[in-house]
Tab-separated table of C-alpha atoms in Angstrom:
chain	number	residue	atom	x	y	z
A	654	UNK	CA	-47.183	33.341	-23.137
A	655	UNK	CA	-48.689	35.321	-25.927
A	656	UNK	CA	-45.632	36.601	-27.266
A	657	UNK	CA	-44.477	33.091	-28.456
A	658	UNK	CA	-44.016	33.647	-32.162
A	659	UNK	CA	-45.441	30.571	-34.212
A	660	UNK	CA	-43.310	28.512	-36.466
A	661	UNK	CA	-46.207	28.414	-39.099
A	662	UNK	CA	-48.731	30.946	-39.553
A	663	UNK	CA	-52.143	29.998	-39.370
A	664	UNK	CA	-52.757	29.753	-43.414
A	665	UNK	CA	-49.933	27.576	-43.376
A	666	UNK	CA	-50.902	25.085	-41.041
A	667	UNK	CA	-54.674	25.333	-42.456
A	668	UNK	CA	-52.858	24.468	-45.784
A	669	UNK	CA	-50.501	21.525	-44.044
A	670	UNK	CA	-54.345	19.785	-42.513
A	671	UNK	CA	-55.759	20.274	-45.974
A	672	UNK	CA	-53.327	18.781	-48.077
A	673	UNK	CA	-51.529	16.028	-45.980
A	674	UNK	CA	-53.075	13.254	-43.873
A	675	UNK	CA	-52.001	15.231	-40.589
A	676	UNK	CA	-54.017	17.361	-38.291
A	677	UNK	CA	-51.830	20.716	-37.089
A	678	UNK	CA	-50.250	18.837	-34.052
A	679	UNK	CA	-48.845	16.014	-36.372
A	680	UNK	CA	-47.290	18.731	-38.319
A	681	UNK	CA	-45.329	20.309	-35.437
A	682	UNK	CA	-44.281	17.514	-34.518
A	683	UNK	CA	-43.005	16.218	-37.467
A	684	UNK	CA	-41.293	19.835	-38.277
A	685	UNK	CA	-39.697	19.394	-34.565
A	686	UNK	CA	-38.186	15.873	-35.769
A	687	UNK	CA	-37.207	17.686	-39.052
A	688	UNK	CA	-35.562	20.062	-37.100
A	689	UNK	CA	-33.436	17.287	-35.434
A	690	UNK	CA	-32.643	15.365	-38.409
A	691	UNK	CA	-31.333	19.051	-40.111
A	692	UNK	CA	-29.812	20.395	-37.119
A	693	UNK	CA	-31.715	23.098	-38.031
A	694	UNK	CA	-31.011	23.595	-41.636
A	695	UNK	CA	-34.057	23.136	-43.073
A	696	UNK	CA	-33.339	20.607	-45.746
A	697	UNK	CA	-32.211	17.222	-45.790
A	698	UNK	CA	-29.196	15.835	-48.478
A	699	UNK	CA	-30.947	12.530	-50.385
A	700	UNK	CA	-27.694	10.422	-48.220
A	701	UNK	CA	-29.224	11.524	-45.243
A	702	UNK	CA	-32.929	11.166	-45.964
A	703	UNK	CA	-31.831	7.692	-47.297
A	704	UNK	CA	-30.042	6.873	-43.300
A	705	UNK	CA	-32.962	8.083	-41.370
A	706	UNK	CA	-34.313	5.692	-39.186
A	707	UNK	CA	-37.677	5.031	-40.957
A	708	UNK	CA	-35.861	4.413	-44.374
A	709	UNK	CA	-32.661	3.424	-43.719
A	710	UNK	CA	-33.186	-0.669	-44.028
A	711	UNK	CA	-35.707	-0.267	-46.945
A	712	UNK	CA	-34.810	-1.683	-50.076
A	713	UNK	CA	-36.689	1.039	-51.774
A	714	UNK	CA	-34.730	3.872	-50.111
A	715	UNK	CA	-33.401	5.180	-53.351
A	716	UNK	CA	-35.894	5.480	-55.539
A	717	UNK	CA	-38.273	7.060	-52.520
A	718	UNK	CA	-35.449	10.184	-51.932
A	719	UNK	CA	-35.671	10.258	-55.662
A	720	UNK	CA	-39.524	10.763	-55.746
A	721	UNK	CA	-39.595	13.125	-52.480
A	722	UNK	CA	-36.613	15.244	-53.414
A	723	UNK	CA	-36.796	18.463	-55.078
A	724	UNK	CA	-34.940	19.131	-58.756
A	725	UNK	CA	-32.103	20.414	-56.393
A	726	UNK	CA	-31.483	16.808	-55.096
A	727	UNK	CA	-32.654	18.034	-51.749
A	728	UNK	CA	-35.742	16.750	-49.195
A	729	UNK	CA	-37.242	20.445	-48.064
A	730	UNK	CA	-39.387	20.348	-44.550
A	731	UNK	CA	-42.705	19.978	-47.123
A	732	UNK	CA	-41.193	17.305	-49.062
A	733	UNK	CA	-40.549	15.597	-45.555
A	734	UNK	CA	-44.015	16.040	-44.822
A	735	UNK	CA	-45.490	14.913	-48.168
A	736	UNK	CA	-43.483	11.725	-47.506
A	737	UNK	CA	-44.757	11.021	-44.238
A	738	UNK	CA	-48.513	11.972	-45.165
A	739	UNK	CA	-48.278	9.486	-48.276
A	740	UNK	CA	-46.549	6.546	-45.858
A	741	UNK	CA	-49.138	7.444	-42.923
A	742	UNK	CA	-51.696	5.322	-41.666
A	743	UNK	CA	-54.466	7.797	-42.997
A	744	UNK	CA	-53.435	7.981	-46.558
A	745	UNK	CA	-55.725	6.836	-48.849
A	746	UNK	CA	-55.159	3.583	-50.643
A	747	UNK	CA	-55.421	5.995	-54.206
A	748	UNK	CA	-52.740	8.205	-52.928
A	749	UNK	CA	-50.263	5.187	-51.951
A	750	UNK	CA	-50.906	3.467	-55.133
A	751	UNK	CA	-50.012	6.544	-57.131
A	752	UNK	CA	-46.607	6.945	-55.420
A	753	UNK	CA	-45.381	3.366	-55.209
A	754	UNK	CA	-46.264	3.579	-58.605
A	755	UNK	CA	-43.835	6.431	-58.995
A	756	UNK	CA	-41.288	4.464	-56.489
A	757	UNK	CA	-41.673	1.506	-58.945
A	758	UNK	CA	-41.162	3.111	-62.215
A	759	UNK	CA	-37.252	2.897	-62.151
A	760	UNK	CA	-36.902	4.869	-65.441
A	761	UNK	CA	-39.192	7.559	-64.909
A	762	UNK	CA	-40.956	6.940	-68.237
A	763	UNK	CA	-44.917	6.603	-66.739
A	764	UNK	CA	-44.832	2.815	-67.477
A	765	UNK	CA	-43.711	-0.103	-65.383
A	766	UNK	CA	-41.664	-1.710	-67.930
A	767	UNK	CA	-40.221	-5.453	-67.520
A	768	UNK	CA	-37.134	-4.140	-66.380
A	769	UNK	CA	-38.822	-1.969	-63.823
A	770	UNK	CA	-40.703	-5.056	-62.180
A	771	UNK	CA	-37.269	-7.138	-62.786
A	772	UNK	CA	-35.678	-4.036	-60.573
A	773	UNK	CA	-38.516	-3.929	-57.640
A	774	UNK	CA	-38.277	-7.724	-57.106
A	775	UNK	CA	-34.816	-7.548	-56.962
A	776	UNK	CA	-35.024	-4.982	-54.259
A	777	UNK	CA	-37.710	-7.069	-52.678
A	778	UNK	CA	-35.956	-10.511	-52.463
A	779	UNK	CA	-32.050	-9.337	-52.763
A	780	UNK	CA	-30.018	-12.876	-53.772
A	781	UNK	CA	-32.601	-14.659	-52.586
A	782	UNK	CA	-34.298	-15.903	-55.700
A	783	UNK	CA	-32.261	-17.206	-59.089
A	784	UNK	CA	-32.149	-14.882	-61.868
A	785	UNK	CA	-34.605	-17.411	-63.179
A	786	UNK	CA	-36.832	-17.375	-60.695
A	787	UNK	CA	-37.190	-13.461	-60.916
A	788	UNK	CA	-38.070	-13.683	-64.781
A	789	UNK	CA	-40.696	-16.120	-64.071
A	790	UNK	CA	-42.173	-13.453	-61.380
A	791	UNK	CA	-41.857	-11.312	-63.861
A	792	UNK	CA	-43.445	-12.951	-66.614
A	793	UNK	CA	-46.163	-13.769	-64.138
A	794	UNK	CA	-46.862	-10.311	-63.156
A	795	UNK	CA	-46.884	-9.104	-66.977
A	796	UNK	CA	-49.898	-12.590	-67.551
A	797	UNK	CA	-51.514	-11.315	-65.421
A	798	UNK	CA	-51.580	-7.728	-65.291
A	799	UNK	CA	-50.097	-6.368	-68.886
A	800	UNK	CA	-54.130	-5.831	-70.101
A	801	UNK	CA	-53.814	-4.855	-73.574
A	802	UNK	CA	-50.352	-6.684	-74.104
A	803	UNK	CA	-47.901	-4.003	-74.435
A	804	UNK	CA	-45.165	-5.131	-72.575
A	805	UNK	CA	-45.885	-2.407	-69.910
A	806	UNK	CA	-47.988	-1.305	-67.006
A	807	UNK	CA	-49.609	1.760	-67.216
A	808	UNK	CA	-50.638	3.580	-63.987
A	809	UNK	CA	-54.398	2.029	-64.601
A	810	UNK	CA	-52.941	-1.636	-64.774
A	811	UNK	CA	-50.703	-1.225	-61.950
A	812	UNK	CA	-53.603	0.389	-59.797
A	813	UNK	CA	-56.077	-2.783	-61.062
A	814	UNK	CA	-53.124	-5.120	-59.181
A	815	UNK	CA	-52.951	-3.329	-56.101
A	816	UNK	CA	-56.960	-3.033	-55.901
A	817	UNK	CA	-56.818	-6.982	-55.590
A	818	UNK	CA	-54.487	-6.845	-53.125
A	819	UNK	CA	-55.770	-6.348	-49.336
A	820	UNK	CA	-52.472	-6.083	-47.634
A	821	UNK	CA	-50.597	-3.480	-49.253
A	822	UNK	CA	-52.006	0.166	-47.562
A	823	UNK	CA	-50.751	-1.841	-44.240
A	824	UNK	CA	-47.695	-2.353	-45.650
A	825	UNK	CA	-47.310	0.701	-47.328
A	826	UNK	CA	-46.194	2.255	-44.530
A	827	UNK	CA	-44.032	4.356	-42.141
A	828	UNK	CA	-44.370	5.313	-38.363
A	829	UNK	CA	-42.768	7.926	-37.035
């Protein structure tokens, strides 16, 4: 019984409560489903982060291995975790507004540009909606949120949206 030896030392999981939504039994349970999904390899490929079953029928999958992925194009057990914590029912509005943020900016340039908005309502309505229907969302969005007019949303104008909006920590997220 004592002889067990612990996945994660005791720093470690101190670390994982501290900086994640997750108290030390979330995290062992999560690294246990890690485990599964790796077969034990200890990192995920983006293709297979993007196929798991909490991601694979979101529109967004892409751009969210992109953000959680290491420079190595590869989803380590803590990126895992970061990804869960920032998807989790506990995370704080602040911390899910910052990543979709990151999800949303296509381009990686710190901006939401109108091509980046174009790009998340496509992924959000698929064929649905004319190609003239998306530029007047578009437009709309850039009215009303594009503050001092230069044709892109900073982090602070993007964050000033999602403030208004009630909905989106409930559905800015994953269960696992």
């Amino acid at each position: 019984m004592g002889n067990k030896q612990s996945i994660f030392s005791q720093e470690e999981l101190e670390w994982f409560e501290e900086n994640t939504f997750f108290r030390r039994q979330d995290v062992l349970r999560i690294y246990a489903y890690f485990q599964r999904l790796t077969n034990g390899h200890n990192e995920l490929s983006k293709e297979g982060f993007m196929s798991i079953a909490e991601l694979h029928i979101n529109p967004f999958r892409f751009r969210i291995a992109e953000v959680f992925s290491n420079d190595d194009g590869v989803i380590t057990f803590e990126d895992f975790l970061d990804f869960l914590s920032v998807f989790s029912e506990e995370a704080t509005r602040d911390v899910k507004s910052f990543y979709a943020f990151r999800i949303y900016d296509f381009d990686d340039d710190d901006y939401l540009s109108p091509n980046d908005v174009r790009q998340v309502v496509q992924c959000q309505v698929g064929s649905a909606l004319t190609e003239e229907e998306i530029e007047e969302i578009v437009t709309q969005v850039f009215t009303e949120a594009d503050i001092d007019g230069d044709e892109k949303l900073s982090f602070v104008e993007f964050d000033h949206i999602i403030a208004r909006s009630p909905d989106f920590a409930n559905t800015f997220r994953i269960r696992i």
